[in-house]
Coordinates of C-alpha atoms in Angstrom, one line a residue:
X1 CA 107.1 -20.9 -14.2
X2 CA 105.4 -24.1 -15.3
X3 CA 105.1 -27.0 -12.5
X4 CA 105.8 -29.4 -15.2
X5 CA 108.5 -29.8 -16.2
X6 CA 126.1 -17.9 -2.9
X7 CA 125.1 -15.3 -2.8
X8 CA 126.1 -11.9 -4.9
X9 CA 125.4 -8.6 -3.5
X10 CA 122.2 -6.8 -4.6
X11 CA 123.7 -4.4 -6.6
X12 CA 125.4 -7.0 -8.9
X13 CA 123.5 -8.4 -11.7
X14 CA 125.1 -10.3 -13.5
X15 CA 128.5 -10.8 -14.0
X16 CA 130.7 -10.2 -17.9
X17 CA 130.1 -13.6 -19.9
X18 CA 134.5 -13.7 -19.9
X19 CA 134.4 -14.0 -16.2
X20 CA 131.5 -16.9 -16.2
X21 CA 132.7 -21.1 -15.5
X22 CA 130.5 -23.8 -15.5
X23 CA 126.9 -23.4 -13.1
X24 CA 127.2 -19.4 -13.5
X25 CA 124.1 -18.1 -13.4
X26 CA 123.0 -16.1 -16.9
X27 CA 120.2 -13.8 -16.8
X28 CA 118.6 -14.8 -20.2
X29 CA 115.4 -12.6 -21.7
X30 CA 113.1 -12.5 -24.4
X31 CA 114.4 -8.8 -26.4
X32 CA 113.4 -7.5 -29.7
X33 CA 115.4 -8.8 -32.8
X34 CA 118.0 -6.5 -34.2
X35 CA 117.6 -6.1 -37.8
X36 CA 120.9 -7.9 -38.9
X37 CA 120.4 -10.9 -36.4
X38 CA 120.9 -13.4 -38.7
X39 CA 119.7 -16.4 -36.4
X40 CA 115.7 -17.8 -35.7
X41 CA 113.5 -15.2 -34.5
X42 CA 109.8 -15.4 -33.5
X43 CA 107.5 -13.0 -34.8
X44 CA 104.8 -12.2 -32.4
X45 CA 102.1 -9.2 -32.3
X46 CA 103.8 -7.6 -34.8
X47 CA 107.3 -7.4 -34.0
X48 CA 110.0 -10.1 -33.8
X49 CA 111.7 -11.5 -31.1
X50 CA 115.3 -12.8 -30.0
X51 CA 116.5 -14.5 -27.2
X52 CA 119.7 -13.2 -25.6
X53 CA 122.0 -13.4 -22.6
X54 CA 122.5 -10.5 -20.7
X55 CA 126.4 -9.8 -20.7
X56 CA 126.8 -5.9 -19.9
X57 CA 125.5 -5.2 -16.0
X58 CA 124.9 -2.2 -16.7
X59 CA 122.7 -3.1 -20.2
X60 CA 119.6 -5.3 -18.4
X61 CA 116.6 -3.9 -19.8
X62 CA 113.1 -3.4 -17.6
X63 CA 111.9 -7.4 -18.1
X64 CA 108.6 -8.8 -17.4
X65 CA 108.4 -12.3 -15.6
X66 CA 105.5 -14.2 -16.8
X67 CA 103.6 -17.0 -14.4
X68 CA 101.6 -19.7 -15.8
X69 CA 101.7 -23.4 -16.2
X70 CA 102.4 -25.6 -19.0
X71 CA 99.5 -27.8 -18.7
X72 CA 98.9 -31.7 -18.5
X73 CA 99.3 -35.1 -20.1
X74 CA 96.5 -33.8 -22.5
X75 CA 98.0 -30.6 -23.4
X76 CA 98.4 -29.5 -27.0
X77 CA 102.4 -28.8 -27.9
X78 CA 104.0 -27.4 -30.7
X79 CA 107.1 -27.0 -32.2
X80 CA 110.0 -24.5 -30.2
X81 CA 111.1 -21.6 -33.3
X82 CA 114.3 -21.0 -31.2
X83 CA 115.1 -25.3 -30.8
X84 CA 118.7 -25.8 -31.8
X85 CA 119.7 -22.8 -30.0
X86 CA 117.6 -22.0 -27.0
X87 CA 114.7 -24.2 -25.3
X88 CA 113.7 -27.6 -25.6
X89 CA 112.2 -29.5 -29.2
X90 CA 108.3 -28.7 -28.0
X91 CA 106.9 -26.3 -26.2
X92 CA 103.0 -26.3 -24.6
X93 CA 100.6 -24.1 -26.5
X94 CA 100.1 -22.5 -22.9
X95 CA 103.6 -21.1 -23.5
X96 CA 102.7 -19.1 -27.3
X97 CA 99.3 -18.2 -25.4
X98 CA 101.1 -16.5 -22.8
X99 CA 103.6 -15.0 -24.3
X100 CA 101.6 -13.6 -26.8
X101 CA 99.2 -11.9 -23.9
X102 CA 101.9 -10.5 -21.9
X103 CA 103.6 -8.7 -25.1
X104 CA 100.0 -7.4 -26.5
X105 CA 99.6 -5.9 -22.8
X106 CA 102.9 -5.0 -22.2
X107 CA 105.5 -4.6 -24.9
X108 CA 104.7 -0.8 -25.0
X109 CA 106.2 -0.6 -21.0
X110 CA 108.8 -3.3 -21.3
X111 CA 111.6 -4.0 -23.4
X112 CA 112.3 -7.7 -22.1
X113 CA 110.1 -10.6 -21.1
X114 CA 111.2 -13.8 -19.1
X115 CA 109.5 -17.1 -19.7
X116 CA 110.6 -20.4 -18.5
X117 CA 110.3 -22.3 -22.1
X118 CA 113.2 -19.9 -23.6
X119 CA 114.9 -18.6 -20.9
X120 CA 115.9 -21.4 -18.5
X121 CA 118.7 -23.1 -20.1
X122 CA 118.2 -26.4 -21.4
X123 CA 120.1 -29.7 -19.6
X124 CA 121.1 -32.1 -22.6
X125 CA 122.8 -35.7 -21.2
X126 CA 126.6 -35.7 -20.8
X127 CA 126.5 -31.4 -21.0
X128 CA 127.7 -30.7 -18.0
X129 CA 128.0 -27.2 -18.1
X130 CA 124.4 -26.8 -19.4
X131 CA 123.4 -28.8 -16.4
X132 CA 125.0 -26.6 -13.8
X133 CA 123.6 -23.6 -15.8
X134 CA 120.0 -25.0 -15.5
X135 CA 120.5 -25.3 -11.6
X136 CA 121.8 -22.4 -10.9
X137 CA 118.9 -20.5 -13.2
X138 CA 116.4 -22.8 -11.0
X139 CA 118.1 -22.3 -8.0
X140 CA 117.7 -18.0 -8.5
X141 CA 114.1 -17.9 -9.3
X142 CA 113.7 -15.5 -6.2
X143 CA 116.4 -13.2 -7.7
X144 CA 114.7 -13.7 -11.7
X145 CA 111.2 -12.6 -9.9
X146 CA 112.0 -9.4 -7.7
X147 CA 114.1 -7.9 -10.2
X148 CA 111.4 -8.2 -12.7
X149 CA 110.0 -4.7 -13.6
X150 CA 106.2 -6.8 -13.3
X151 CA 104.5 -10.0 -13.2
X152 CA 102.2 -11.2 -15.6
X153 CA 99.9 -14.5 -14.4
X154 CA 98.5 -15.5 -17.5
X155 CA 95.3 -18.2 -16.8
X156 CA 93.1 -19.9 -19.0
X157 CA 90.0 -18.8 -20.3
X158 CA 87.9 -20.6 -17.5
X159 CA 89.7 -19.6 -14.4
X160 CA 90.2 -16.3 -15.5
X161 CA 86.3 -15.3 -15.8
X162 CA 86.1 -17.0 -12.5
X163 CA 88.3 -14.4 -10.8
X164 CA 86.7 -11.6 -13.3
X165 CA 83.8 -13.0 -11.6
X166 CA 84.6 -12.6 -7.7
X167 CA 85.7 -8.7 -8.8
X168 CA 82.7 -8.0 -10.0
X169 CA 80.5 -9.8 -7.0
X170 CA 82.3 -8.1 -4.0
X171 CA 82.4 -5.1 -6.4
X172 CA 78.4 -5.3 -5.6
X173 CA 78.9 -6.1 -1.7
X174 CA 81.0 -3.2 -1.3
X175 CA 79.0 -0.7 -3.3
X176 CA 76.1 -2.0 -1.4
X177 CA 77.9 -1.3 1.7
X178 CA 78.5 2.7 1.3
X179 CA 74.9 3.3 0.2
X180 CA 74.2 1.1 3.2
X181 CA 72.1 -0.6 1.0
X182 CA 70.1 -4.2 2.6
X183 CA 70.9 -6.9 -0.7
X184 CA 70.3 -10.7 -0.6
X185 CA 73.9 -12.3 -0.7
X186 CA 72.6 -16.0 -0.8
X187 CA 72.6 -16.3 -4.6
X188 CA 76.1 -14.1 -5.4
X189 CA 78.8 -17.1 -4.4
X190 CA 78.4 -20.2 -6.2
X191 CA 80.8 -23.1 -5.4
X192 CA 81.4 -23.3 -9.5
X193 CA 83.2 -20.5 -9.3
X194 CA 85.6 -21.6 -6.3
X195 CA 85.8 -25.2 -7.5
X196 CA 87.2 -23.7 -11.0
X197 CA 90.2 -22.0 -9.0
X198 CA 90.6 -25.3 -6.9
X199 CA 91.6 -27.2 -10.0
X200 CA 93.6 -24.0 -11.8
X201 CA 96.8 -25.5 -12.1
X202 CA 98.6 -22.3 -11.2
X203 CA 96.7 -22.1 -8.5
X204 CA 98.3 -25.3 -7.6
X205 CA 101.7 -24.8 -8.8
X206 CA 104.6 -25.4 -6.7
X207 CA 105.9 -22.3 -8.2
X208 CA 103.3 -20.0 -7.2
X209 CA 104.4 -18.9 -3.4
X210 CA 107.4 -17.8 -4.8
X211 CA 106.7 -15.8 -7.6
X212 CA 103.9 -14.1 -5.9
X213 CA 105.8 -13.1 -3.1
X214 CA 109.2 -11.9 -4.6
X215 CA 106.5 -9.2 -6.5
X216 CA 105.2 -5.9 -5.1
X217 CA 101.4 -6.0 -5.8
X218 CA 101.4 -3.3 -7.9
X219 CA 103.6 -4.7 -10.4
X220 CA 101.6 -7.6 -10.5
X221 CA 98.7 -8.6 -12.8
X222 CA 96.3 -11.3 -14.0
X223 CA 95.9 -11.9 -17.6
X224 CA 94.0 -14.2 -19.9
X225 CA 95.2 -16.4 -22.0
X226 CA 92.9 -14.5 -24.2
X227 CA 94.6 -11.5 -24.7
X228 CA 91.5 -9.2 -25.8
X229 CA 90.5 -9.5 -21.8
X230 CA 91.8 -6.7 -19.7
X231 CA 94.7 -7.5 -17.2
X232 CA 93.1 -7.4 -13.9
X233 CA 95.2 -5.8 -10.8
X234 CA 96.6 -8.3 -8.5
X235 CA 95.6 -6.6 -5.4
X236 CA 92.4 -6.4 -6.4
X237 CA 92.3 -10.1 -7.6
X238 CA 93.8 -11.4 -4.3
X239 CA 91.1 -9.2 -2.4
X240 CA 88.2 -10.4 -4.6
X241 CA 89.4 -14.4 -3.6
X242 CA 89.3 -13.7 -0.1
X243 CA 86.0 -12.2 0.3
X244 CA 84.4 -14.4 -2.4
X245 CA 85.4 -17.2 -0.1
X246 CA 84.5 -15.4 3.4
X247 CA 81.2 -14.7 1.4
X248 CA 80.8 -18.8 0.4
X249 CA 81.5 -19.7 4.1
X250 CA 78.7 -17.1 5.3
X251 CA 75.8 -17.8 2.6
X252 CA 76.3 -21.6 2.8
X253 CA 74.5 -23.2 5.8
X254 CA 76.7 -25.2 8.0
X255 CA 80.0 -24.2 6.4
X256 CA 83.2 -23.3 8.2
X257 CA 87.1 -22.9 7.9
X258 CA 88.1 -26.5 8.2
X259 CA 85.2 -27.3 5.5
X260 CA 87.1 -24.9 3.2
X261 CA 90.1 -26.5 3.6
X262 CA 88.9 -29.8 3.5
X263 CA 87.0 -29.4 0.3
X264 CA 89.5 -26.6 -1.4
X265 CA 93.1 -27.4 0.0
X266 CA 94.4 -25.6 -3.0
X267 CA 92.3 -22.4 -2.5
X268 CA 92.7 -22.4 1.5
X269 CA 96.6 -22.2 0.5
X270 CA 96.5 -19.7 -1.6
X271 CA 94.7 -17.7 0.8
X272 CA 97.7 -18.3 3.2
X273 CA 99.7 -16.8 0.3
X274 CA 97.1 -13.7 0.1
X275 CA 97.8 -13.5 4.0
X276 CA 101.7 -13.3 3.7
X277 CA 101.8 -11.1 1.2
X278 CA 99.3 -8.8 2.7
X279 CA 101.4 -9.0 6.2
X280 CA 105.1 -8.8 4.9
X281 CA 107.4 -8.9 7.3
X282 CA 110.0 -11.7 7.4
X283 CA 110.2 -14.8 5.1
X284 CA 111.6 -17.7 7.4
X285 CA 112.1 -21.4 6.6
X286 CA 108.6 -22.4 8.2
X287 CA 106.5 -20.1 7.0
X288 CA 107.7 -21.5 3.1
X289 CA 107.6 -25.0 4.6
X290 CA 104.0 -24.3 5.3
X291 CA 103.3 -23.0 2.2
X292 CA 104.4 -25.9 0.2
X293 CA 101.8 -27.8 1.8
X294 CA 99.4 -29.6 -1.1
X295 CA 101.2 -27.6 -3.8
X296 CA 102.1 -29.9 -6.6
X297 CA 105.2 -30.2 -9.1
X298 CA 106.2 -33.4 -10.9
X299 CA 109.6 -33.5 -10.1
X300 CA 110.6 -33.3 -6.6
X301 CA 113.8 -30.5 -7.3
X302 CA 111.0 -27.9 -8.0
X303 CA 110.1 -28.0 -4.2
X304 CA 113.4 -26.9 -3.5
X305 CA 114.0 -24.9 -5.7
X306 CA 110.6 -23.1 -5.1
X307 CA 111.2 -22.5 -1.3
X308 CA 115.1 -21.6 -2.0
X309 CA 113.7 -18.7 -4.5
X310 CA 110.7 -17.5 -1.4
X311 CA 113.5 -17.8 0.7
X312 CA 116.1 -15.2 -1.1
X313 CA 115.8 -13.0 -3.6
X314 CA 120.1 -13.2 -4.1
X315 CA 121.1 -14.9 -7.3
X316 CA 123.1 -18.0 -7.1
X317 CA 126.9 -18.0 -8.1
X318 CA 127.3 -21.3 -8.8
X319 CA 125.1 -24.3 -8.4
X320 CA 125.3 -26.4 -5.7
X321 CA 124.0 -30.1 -7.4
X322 CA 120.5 -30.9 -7.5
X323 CA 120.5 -33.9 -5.6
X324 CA 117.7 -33.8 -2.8
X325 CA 120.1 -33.7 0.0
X326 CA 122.1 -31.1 -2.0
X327 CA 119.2 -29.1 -2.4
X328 CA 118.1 -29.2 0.9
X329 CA 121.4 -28.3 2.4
X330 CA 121.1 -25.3 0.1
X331 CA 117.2 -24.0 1.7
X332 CA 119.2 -24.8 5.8
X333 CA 122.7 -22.6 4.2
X334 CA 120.0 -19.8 3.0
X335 CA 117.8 -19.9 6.3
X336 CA 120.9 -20.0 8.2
X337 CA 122.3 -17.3 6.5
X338 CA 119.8 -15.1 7.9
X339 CA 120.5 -17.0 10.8
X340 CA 116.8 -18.1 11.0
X341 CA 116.8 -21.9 12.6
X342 CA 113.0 -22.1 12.0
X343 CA 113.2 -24.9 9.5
X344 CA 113.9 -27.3 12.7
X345 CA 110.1 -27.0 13.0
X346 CA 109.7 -29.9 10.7
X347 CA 107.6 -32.6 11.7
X348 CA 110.8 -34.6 9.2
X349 CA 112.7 -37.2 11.4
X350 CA 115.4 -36.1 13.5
X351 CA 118.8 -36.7 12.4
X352 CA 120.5 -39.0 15.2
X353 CA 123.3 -40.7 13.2
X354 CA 125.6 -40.4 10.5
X355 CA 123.7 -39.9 7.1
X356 CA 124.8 -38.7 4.1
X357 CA 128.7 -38.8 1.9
X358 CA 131.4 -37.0 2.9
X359 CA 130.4 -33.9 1.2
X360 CA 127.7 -33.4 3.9
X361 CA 130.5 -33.0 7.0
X362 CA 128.4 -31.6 9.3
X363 CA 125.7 -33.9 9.1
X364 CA 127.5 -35.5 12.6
X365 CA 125.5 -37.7 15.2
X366 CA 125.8 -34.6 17.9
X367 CA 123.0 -32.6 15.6
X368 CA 120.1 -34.7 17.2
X369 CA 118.0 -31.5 17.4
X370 CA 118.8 -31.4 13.1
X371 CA 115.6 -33.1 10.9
X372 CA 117.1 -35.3 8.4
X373 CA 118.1 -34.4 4.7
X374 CA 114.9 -34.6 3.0
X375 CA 111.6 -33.7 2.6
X376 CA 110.6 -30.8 5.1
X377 CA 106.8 -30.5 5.7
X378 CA 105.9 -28.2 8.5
X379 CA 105.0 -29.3 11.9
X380 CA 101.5 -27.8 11.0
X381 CA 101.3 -27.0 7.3
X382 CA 99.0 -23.7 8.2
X383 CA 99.4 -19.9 8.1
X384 CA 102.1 -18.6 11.1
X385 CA 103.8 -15.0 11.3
X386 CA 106.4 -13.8 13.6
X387 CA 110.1 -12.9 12.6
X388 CA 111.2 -16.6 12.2
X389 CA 113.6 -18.4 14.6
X390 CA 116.7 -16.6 15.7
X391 CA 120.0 -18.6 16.6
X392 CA 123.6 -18.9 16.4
X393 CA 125.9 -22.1 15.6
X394 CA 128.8 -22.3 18.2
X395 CA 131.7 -23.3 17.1
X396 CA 131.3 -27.0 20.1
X397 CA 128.6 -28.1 17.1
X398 CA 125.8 -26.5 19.5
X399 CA 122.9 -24.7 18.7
X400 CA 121.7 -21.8 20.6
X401 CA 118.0 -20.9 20.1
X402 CA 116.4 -17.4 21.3
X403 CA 113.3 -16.1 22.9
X404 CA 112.4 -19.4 23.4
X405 CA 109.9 -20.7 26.3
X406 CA 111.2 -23.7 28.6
X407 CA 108.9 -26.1 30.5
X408 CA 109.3 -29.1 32.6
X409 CA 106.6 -31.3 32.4
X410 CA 106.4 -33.4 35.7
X411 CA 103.1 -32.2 37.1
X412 CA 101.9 -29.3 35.6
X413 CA 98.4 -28.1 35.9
X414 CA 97.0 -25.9 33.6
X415 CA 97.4 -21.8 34.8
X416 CA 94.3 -19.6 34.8
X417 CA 95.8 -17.2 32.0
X418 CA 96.1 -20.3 29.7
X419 CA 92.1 -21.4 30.4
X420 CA 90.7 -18.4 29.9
X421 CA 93.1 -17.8 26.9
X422 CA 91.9 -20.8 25.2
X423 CA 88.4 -20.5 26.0
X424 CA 88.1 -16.9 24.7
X425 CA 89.5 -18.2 21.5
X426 CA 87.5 -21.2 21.1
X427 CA 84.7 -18.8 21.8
X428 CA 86.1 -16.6 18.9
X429 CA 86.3 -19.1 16.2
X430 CA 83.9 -21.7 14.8
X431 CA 87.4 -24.8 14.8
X432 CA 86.0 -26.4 18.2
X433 CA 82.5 -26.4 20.3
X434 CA 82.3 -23.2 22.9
X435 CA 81.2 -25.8 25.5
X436 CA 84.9 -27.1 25.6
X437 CA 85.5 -27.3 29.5
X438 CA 89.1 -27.4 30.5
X439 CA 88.6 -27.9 33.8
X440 CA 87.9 -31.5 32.8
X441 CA 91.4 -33.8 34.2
X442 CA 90.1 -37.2 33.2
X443 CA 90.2 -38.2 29.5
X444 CA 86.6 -39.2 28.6
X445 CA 84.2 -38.4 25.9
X446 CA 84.1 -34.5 27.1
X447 CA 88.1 -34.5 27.3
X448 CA 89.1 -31.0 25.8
X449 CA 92.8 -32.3 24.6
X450 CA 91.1 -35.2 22.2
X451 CA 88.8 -32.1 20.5
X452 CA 91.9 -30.1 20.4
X453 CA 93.7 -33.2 18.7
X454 CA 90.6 -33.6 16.5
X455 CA 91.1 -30.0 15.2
X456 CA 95.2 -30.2 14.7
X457 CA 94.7 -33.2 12.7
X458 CA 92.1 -31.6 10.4
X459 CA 94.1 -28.7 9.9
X460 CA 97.0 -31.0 9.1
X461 CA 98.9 -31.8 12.0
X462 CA 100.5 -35.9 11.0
X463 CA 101.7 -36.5 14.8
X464 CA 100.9 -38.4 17.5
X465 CA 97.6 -38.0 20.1
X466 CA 100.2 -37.6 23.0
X467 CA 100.4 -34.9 24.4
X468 CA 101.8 -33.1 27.3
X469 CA 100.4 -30.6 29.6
X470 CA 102.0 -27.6 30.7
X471 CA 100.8 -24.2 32.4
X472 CA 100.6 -22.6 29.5
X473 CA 98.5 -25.1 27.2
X474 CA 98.8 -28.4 25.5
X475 CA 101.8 -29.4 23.4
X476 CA 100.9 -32.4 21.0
X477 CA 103.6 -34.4 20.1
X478 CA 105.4 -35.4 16.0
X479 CA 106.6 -39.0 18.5
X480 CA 105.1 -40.6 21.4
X481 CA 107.5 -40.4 24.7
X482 CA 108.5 -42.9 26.8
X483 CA 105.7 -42.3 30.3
X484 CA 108.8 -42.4 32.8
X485 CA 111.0 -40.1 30.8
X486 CA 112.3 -36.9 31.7
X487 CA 111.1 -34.2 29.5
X488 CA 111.1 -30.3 28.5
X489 CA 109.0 -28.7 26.0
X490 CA 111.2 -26.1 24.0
X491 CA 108.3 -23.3 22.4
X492 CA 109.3 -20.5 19.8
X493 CA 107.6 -17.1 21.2
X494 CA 109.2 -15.6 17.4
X495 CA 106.8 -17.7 16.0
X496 CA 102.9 -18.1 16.2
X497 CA 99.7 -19.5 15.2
X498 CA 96.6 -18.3 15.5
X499 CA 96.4 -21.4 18.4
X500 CA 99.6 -21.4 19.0
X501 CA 103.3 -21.8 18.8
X502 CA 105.6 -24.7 17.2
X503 CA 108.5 -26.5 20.0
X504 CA 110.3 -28.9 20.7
X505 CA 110.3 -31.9 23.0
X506 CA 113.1 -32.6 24.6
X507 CA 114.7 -35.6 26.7
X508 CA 118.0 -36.2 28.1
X509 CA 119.4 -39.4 28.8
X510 CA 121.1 -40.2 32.3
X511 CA 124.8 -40.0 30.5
X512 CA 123.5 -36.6 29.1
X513 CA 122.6 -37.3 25.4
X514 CA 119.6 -35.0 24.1
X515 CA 117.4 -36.3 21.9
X516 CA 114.3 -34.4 20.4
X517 CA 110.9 -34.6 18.7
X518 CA 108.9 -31.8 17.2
X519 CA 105.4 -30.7 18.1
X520 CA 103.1 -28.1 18.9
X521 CA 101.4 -26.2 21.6
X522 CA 98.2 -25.4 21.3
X523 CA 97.9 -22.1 24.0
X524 CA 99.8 -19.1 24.5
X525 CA 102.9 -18.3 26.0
X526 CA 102.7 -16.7 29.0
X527 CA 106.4 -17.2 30.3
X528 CA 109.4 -15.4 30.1
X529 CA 111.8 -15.6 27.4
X530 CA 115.3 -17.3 27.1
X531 CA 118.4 -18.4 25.5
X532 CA 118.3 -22.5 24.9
X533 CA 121.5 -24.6 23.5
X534 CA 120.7 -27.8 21.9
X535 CA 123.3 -30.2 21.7

């Protein structure tokens, strides 16, 4: 999918074209022209090629999705053979590259190909229909992608080699390893190699999460956009990245994680993707949240419509709009759905008045605990697992929350547990200095909670340097609090990080109004689980 420019059973495909209104989504593929069909075709490694809608369920050919960007400003583009019927006036040369090395690799395996140029419908001004059709294409992404027999990523030249590259280098290590062979490692990762990948716009796509994750790894494959270069597997691609970049961190003097990160956002990202995909499992609102972090689209509708299609792999009926709060009403309907709550995790605004038109009803003032209609970055924009945030909607507007960890705050001291807990895993990572003493109580130069801070902010964390101790650890705070007020910390034991868990901090008024402000503990749980109603 370039980063340029409800809910049907699984066993449905599509439905008849007679039975389709306006914003039905249409499964629409790249076939092989019949030898009658009288209208443009595109000839292409020998063969000729048609674009059709799908009508007959029971007629959908094994397809292959193909991944890659469009390009730049400075991109070449050239004419669309199928304009006037299907696609937009010009195309990027990225597109006929792509295309062209899928169907050389693949048309032997496939009968179909998907590719965004031809087969997401077009949105002329003033056609309505086409508009709703466009949406609800954009809105199914997750559905296009898993039902795809594979998955070419087709790259450019440069970044290909670059991956090509990594194979071959931990190819090397690993050999080395079973003839338990002694080899110098200083020279095999260069950062040329890593800072190619950094600026890979697929890499960077908005788009990527997604279409990585609704693929098994052995349907999915890199390819050049020179299409004499082998496809490379993806497992093996993904597993040459990771230890390219554990390799860099190791042979380079004074580098850790948070130097990664810092100086390859893109690549530490992806990474996060490798790490989802490798641990499955459930897909839940801030897990996607976090893996929007940094990624990049030009138009703001591809972020949710990106995170709608990690979050569901369901085709959409009918569109919903594509306003922002439209579409982000649609990513809380399919997280709820699955009645995952986790998307509250936001470090977004809470909602605590009426926002919104009428056809946003339950956007009411009592939903304090709600973040606003908007953008929804994650509390911490880093890897977390778990099985996302369970909860049920009562029918008072109420929000019940479970396996959830409750704290007051008045005078807590930090247990034993929680010490040694974070001690042995400061001692375990290179993020903070292993002489962190947290038996220190007065904020000073040695004060462990300002290191800690330190360390959340350079792994993203936008909040405030308050914080609030509990037994169990240190939960920073999205908002300051008032000093006298009355608080609880809310934690999610569903949901971790390597440090910690994301919460909640909550205060209640004296005439019994809650009001709430994200944030996250940096420790581990050590208390019993329980039900918690938000109001």
């Amino acid at each position: 999918m370039s980063c340029t420019n409800t809910f049907q059973t699984e066993n449905i495909l599509i439905w008849f074209a007679d039975s389709q209104t306006a914003g039905d989504f249409k499964l629409r593929l790249l076939v092989e022209a019949d030898h009658d069909h009288l209208e443009p075709t595109l000839p292409l490694v020998g063969r000729k090629w048609m674009v059709k809608d799908i009508i007959d369920p029971n007629d959908i050919p094994n397809y292959t999705c193909i991944s890659y960007v469009w390009g730049d400003q400075n991109t070449e583009w050239t004419n669309n053979p199928f304009y006037g019927i299907w696609g937009p006036k010009r195309i990027s040369v990225h597109t006929m590259r792509a295309l062209e090395s899928t169907i050389s690799k693949f048309a032997t395996k496939t009968l179909a190909f998907w590719i965004d140029a031809f087969c997401v419908p077009v949105a002329e001004d003033g056609d309505i229909q086409a508009v709703a059709e466009k949406q609800a294409t954009l809105e199914s992404m997750g559905y296009i992608y898993h039902k795809a027999d594979k998955v070419a990523i087709v790259l450019v030249e440069e970044s290909y080699a670059a991956i090509e590259h990594m194979i071959d280098v931990t190819a090397t290590i690993d050999q080395a390893r079973r003839e338990r062979l002694v080899i110098d490692k200083s020279h095999l990762a260069n950062a040329q190699k890593l800072d190619c990948l950094e600026k890979d716009g697929w890499i960077r796509s908005v788009w990527t999460y997604q279409e990585v994750l609704e693929t098994p790894t052995n349907d999915l494959s890199f390819l050049c956009e020179d299409s004499s270069k082998p496809p490379l597997l993806a497992w093996v691609s993904f597993s040459a990245i990771g230890g390219y970049i554990t390799l860099f961190k190791q042979t380079q003097q004074g580098i850790d994680q948070l130097d990664i990160r810092s100086r390859y956002p893109r690549l530490d990202a992806f990474e996060s993707l490798i790490g989802d995909l490798w641990l499955g499992g459930e897909k839940y609102g801030l897990r996607v949240m976090a893996s929007m972090n940094g990624r990049e689209t030009t138009e703001f509708k591809n972020y949710w419509y990106a995170m709608i299609g990690a979050m569901t792999m369901e085709r959409s009926a009918r569109s919903v709009g594509a306003t922002e709060q439209q579409l982000c009403q649609k990513f809380i309907d399919v997280c709820e759905s699955k009645q995952d709550f986790s998307y509250i995790f936001s470090s977004a605004d809470r909602q605590a008045e009426e926002v919104g038109s009428p056809a946003f009803e339950r956007q009411t003032s009592t939903k304090r605990w709600r973040p606003r209609l908007g953008q929804f970055p994650a509390i911490v924009p880093i890897h977390n697992f778990g099985t996302g945030q369970k909860g049920k909607r009562n029918e008072d507007g109420t929000l019940t929350l479970h396996d959830m960890a409750v704290y007051q705050t008045s005078g807590q001291r930090l247990c034993e547990k929680a010490k040694n807990w974070m001690t042995s895993w400061i001692e375990r990572t290179d993020y903070l200095p292993n002489s962190v003493d947290f038996s220190i109580e007065t904020p000073d130069e040695g004060d462990p909670r300002l290191l800690i801070y330190d360390f959340l902010k350079a792994i993203g964390f936008l909040g405030s340097n308050e914080y609030l101790q509990l037994e169990d650890g240190f939960f920073f705070l999205q908002h300051a609090v008032a000093a006298d007020a009355a608080v609880s910390v809310l934690v999610s034991t569903s949901i971790q990080y390597a440090f910690g868990a994301p919460g909640l901090a909550r205060r209640i008024d004296d005439d019994g109004t809650s009001w709430y402000t994200p944030g996250v503990l940096f420790g581990q749980v050590f208390k019993e689980q329980e039900l918690v109603t938000l109001t």
